[in-house]
């Protein structure tokens, strides 16, 4: 029997800011681009729960976040605090979180800066795995003064959905016998990979919950969604046999910038691109790498159209 855990830090960047700046305690915090009084560019990276109560969330254009904050302020609520983020500090805290997980569950796979899968099978049972995760959460709380949400399940897919089920500070256990009951009533959006566009597309066809979609054959789902339909057919049944990858396979270093005024002038763009490249190159060495495989350039226009170009070395 496999027992897999997935841990996801709650509002990670914003929680670190709240922890490190006592004057922000309890206030809405938004980490992301500079809103520049409603004229800024770029998006929200993380919002804490007080900011989410205003409707501010990750990936929202920063100007919309700013307007939501202003609307709240006009109702007498505190305005959101906008911060550009201290990435070095966040990656230090991330390393501390990952070290704590590894101490309790040595076979782990870091998924992102604040998420990891880990193998709980050696504990022998779901109750033992649950006890271990309670301890892990308590240590993160006591030693790092941050909260995490954890899911425990028979595979990575369900563990990830479970960690998201009861945020913040959640612990959701889905034993093999409970998989169908757990997944059935969830909105299709709970499936990793189903974004707002797919969700809307499916809703228009009367498909809201996982139970709704279970009624469709694999062929019917493929007809609706193409290749992704076959994957979704397995996912809504909780099927996932993917192994933990101990060594992070994809490691990337990136830098980005946002222009305050629209421009296509090479005299503006090229010096900026060169500066970003030299930062990335510096960090490559700082992090101990001697080679790289792929260089990717991404351009996002004012209307959020995004183009990428990748070159393998
Ligand atoms: Mg998180």
Coordinates of C-alpha atoms and ligand atoms in Angstrom, one line a residue:
X1 CA 0.0 0.0 0.0
X2 CA 1.3 3.5 -0.9
X3 CA 0.7 6.4 1.4
X4 CA 1.7 9.7 0.0
X5 CA 1.8 13.1 1.7
X6 CA 1.6 16.5 0.0
X7 CA 2.4 19.6 2.0
X8 CA 1.6 23.1 0.9
X9 CA 2.6 26.2 2.9
X10 CA -0.4 28.6 3.5
X11 CA -0.1 32.0 1.6
X12 CA 3.6 31.4 1.8
X13 CA 5.2 34.8 0.8
X14 CA 2.5 36.9 2.5
X15 CA 2.7 34.8 5.7
X16 CA 6.5 35.3 5.9
X17 CA 6.0 39.1 5.5
X18 CA 3.3 39.0 8.2
X19 CA 5.5 37.0 10.5
X20 CA 8.6 39.2 10.0
X21 CA 6.8 42.6 10.3
X22 CA 4.7 42.7 13.5
X23 CA 3.1 45.9 12.3
X24 CA 1.4 44.0 9.4
X25 CA -0.2 41.6 11.8
X26 CA -3.8 40.8 10.8
X27 CA -3.7 43.2 7.8
X28 CA -4.3 42.3 4.2
X29 CA -0.9 41.7 2.5
X30 CA -0.3 41.4 -1.2
X31 CA 3.1 40.4 -2.5
X32 CA 3.6 41.1 -6.2
X33 CA 4.1 44.0 -8.7
X34 CA 4.0 47.6 -7.6
X35 CA 0.4 48.9 -8.0
X36 CA 1.6 52.5 -8.6
X37 CA -1.7 53.9 -7.4
X38 CA -3.7 51.8 -9.8
X39 CA -1.4 52.4 -12.8
X40 CA 1.0 49.6 -12.2
X41 CA 1.8 46.6 -14.4
X42 CA 2.2 42.9 -13.5
X43 CA 0.3 40.6 -11.2
X44 CA -0.3 39.4 -7.6
X45 CA 2.1 36.7 -6.6
X46 CA 0.6 35.8 -3.2
X47 CA -2.2 37.4 -1.1
X48 CA -2.7 36.5 2.6
X49 CA -6.2 35.4 3.8
X50 CA -7.2 38.9 4.9
X51 CA -6.5 40.1 1.4
X52 CA -8.3 37.2 -0.1
X53 CA -11.4 38.3 1.8
X54 CA -11.3 41.4 -0.5
X55 CA -11.3 39.1 -3.6
X56 CA -7.5 39.5 -4.1
X57 CA -5.7 36.3 -5.2
X58 CA -2.7 35.0 -7.0
X59 CA -2.3 35.9 -10.7
X60 CA -4.8 38.8 -10.5
X61 CA -3.6 41.9 -12.4
X62 CA -2.1 44.2 -9.7
X63 CA -4.3 47.1 -10.8
X64 CA -7.4 45.0 -10.1
X65 CA -6.0 44.1 -6.7
X66 CA -5.4 47.8 -6.0
X67 CA -9.0 48.7 -7.0
X68 CA -10.4 45.9 -4.7
X69 CA -8.2 47.3 -1.9
X70 CA -9.5 50.8 -2.6
X71 CA -13.1 49.6 -2.6
X72 CA -12.5 48.0 0.8
X73 CA -10.9 51.1 2.2
X74 CA -13.9 53.2 1.1
X75 CA -16.0 50.8 3.3
X76 CA -13.8 51.7 6.3
X77 CA -11.7 48.5 6.1
X78 CA -7.9 48.6 6.1
X79 CA -6.2 49.1 2.8
X80 CA -4.0 46.2 1.6
X81 CA -0.2 46.5 2.1
X82 CA 1.5 46.0 -1.3
X83 CA 5.0 44.5 -1.1
X84 CA 7.4 43.7 -3.9
X85 CA 8.8 40.6 -2.2
X86 CA 12.1 39.6 -0.7
X87 CA 12.9 36.5 -2.8
X88 CA 16.2 35.6 -1.0
X89 CA 14.4 35.5 2.3
X90 CA 11.6 33.4 0.9
X91 CA 14.0 30.8 -0.5
X92 CA 15.8 30.6 2.8
X93 CA 12.5 29.8 4.6
X94 CA 11.7 27.4 1.8
X95 CA 15.0 25.5 2.4
X96 CA 14.1 25.3 6.1
X97 CA 10.7 23.9 5.4
X98 CA 12.1 21.3 3.0
X99 CA 14.7 20.3 5.5
X100 CA 12.0 19.7 8.1
X101 CA 10.0 17.5 5.7
X102 CA 13.1 15.5 4.8
X103 CA 13.9 14.9 8.5
X104 CA 10.5 13.1 8.9
X105 CA 10.1 11.7 5.4
X106 CA 13.5 11.3 3.7
X107 CA 12.0 10.2 0.4
X108 CA 10.5 13.4 -0.8
X109 CA 10.0 15.4 -4.0
X110 CA 9.9 19.2 -3.9
X111 CA 7.2 20.4 -6.2
X112 CA 7.7 24.2 -5.9
X113 CA 9.1 26.8 -3.5
X114 CA 6.5 25.9 -0.9
X115 CA 5.1 22.5 -1.9
X116 CA 6.5 18.9 -1.6
X117 CA 5.3 15.3 -1.9
X118 CA 6.7 12.8 0.4
X119 CA 6.4 9.0 0.9
X120 CA 4.6 8.0 4.1
X121 CA 4.4 4.3 3.2
X122 CA 7.2 3.4 5.7
X123 CA 4.9 4.4 8.6
X124 CA 2.8 1.4 7.7
X125 CA -0.7 2.8 8.1
X126 CA -2.9 5.9 7.5
X127 CA -3.2 6.6 11.3
X128 CA 0.6 6.4 11.7
X129 CA 1.0 8.7 8.7
X130 CA -1.5 11.1 10.2
X131 CA 0.4 11.2 13.5
X132 CA 3.7 11.9 11.6
X133 CA 2.1 14.8 9.6
X134 CA 0.6 16.3 12.8
X135 CA 4.1 16.4 14.3
X136 CA 5.5 17.9 11.1
X137 CA 2.9 20.6 11.1
X138 CA 3.6 21.3 14.8
X139 CA 7.3 21.7 14.1
X140 CA 6.7 24.1 11.2
X141 CA 4.5 26.1 13.5
X142 CA 6.9 26.1 16.4
X143 CA 10.2 26.5 14.6
X144 CA 9.2 28.6 11.6
X145 CA 6.1 30.3 13.0
X146 CA 4.2 29.5 9.8
X147 CA 1.3 27.2 8.9
X148 CA 1.1 24.5 6.3
X149 CA -1.8 22.4 4.9
X150 CA -1.2 18.7 4.4
X151 CA -3.0 16.0 2.4
X152 CA -2.5 12.3 2.9
X153 CA -3.7 9.8 0.3
X154 CA -2.9 6.7 -1.7
X155 CA -1.2 8.7 -4.5
X156 CA 0.3 12.1 -5.4
X157 CA -2.8 13.4 -7.3
X158 CA -5.2 12.8 -4.4
X159 CA -2.7 14.0 -1.8
X160 CA -2.4 17.3 -3.7
X161 CA -6.2 17.7 -3.9
X162 CA -6.5 16.9 -0.2
X163 CA -3.8 19.4 0.9
X164 CA -5.9 22.1 -0.8
X165 CA -9.2 20.9 0.7
X166 CA -9.0 22.6 4.1
X167 CA -6.7 25.6 3.9
X168 CA -5.2 27.2 6.0
X169 CA -3.6 24.9 8.6
X170 CA -5.5 21.8 7.3
X171 CA -4.8 18.1 7.5
X172 CA -7.0 16.0 5.2
X173 CA -6.7 12.3 5.2
X174 CA -8.2 10.3 2.3
X175 CA -7.8 6.6 2.9
X176 CA -8.2 4.3 -0.2
X177 CA -11.8 3.3 0.8
X178 CA -12.8 7.0 0.9
X179 CA -11.4 8.2 -2.4
X180 CA -14.7 8.1 -4.4
X181 CA -16.7 9.8 -1.7
X182 CA -14.0 12.5 -1.2
X183 CA -13.6 13.3 -4.9
X184 CA -17.2 13.0 -6.1
X185 CA -18.7 16.3 -4.7
X186 CA -15.6 18.4 -5.4
X187 CA -15.8 21.0 -8.2
X188 CA -13.9 20.0 -11.3
X189 CA -11.6 22.9 -10.7
X190 CA -10.1 20.9 -7.8
X191 CA -8.4 18.7 -10.3
X192 CA -4.8 20.0 -10.9
X193 CA -4.7 21.3 -14.5
X194 CA -8.3 22.3 -14.7
X195 CA -8.0 26.1 -14.8
X196 CA -10.7 28.8 -15.0
X197 CA -11.0 28.5 -18.8
X198 CA -11.6 24.7 -18.8
X199 CA -13.9 25.1 -15.8
X200 CA -16.1 27.6 -17.6
X201 CA -16.1 25.4 -20.7
X202 CA -17.2 22.4 -18.7
X203 CA -19.8 24.4 -16.8
X204 CA -21.4 25.5 -20.0
X205 CA -22.0 21.8 -20.7
X206 CA -23.6 21.2 -17.3
X207 CA -20.4 19.7 -15.8
X208 CA -19.7 21.2 -12.4
X209 CA -18.6 18.5 -10.0
X210 CA -16.4 15.4 -10.4
X211 CA -19.5 13.3 -10.0
X212 CA -21.1 15.1 -13.1
X213 CA -18.0 14.2 -15.2
X214 CA -18.0 10.6 -14.0
X215 CA -21.1 10.0 -16.1
X216 CA -19.1 10.7 -19.3
X217 CA -17.2 8.0 -21.2
X218 CA -13.5 8.5 -22.0
X219 CA -14.5 9.1 -25.7
X220 CA -17.0 11.8 -24.7
X221 CA -14.4 13.6 -22.6
X222 CA -11.9 13.3 -25.4
X223 CA -14.4 14.7 -27.8
X224 CA -14.8 17.7 -25.5
X225 CA -11.2 18.3 -24.5
X226 CA -9.0 16.4 -26.9
X227 CA -6.0 14.6 -25.5
X228 CA -6.5 16.2 -22.1
X229 CA -9.9 14.5 -21.9
X230 CA -8.3 11.1 -21.5
X231 CA -6.1 12.4 -18.7
X232 CA -9.1 13.9 -17.0
X233 CA -11.0 10.6 -17.3
X234 CA -8.3 9.0 -15.1
X235 CA -7.8 12.0 -12.7
X236 CA -11.5 12.2 -11.8
X237 CA -11.3 8.5 -10.8
X238 CA -8.3 9.3 -8.6
X239 CA -6.0 7.2 -10.7
X240 CA -2.4 8.2 -10.5
X241 CA 0.6 5.9 -10.5
X242 CA 3.3 8.5 -10.9
X243 CA 6.3 7.9 -8.7
X244 CA 8.1 10.4 -6.4
X245 CA 11.1 11.8 -8.1
X246 CA 13.7 12.3 -5.4
X247 CA 16.0 14.5 -7.6
X248 CA 14.4 17.6 -8.8
X249 CA 14.5 17.2 -12.6
X250 CA 13.5 20.7 -13.6
X251 CA 15.4 23.4 -12.0
X252 CA 15.1 26.9 -13.4
X253 CA 16.4 30.3 -12.7
X254 CA 14.4 33.3 -14.0
X255 CA 14.2 37.0 -13.7
X256 CA 11.5 39.3 -15.1
X257 CA 10.7 43.0 -15.3
X258 CA 7.7 45.0 -16.1
X259 CA 7.9 48.3 -18.1
X260 CA 6.0 51.3 -16.8
X261 CA 5.2 52.4 -20.3
X262 CA 4.5 50.3 -23.4
X263 CA 7.4 50.2 -25.8
X264 CA 8.7 48.3 -28.8
X265 CA 11.9 50.4 -28.9
X266 CA 15.0 48.1 -29.2
X267 CA 17.1 50.8 -27.5
X268 CA 14.9 50.3 -24.4
X269 CA 14.3 46.6 -24.6
X270 CA 17.8 45.3 -25.4
X271 CA 19.7 46.9 -22.5
X272 CA 17.0 45.7 -20.1
X273 CA 17.2 42.1 -21.6
X274 CA 21.0 42.1 -21.2
X275 CA 20.7 43.2 -17.6
X276 CA 18.2 40.4 -16.8
X277 CA 20.5 37.9 -18.5
X278 CA 23.5 39.0 -16.5
X279 CA 21.4 38.6 -13.3
X280 CA 20.3 35.1 -14.3
X281 CA 23.9 34.2 -15.2
X282 CA 25.2 35.5 -11.8
X283 CA 22.6 33.5 -9.9
X284 CA 23.4 30.4 -12.0
X285 CA 27.0 30.5 -10.5
X286 CA 25.8 31.5 -7.1
X287 CA 23.7 28.4 -6.9
X288 CA 26.6 26.2 -7.9
X289 CA 25.6 25.3 -11.4
X290 CA 28.2 25.1 -14.1
X291 CA 26.0 24.2 -17.1
X292 CA 22.5 24.9 -18.4
X293 CA 20.3 23.2 -20.9
X294 CA 17.7 25.6 -22.1
X295 CA 17.3 29.4 -22.3
X296 CA 13.8 30.7 -22.6
X297 CA 12.7 34.2 -23.3
X298 CA 9.2 35.3 -22.4
X299 CA 7.4 38.5 -23.5
X300 CA 4.1 39.6 -22.1
X301 CA 2.2 42.4 -23.8
X302 CA -0.1 45.0 -22.3
X303 CA -3.1 42.8 -23.1
X304 CA -1.5 39.8 -21.3
X305 CA -0.7 38.0 -24.6
X306 CA 2.4 36.0 -23.8
X307 CA 5.0 34.7 -26.2
X308 CA 7.9 32.4 -25.3
X309 CA 10.9 31.3 -27.3
X310 CA 13.3 28.6 -26.1
X311 CA 16.7 27.6 -27.3
X312 CA 18.5 24.4 -26.2
X313 CA 22.2 24.6 -25.7
Ligands
LIG1 MG1 1.2 27.4 -0.9

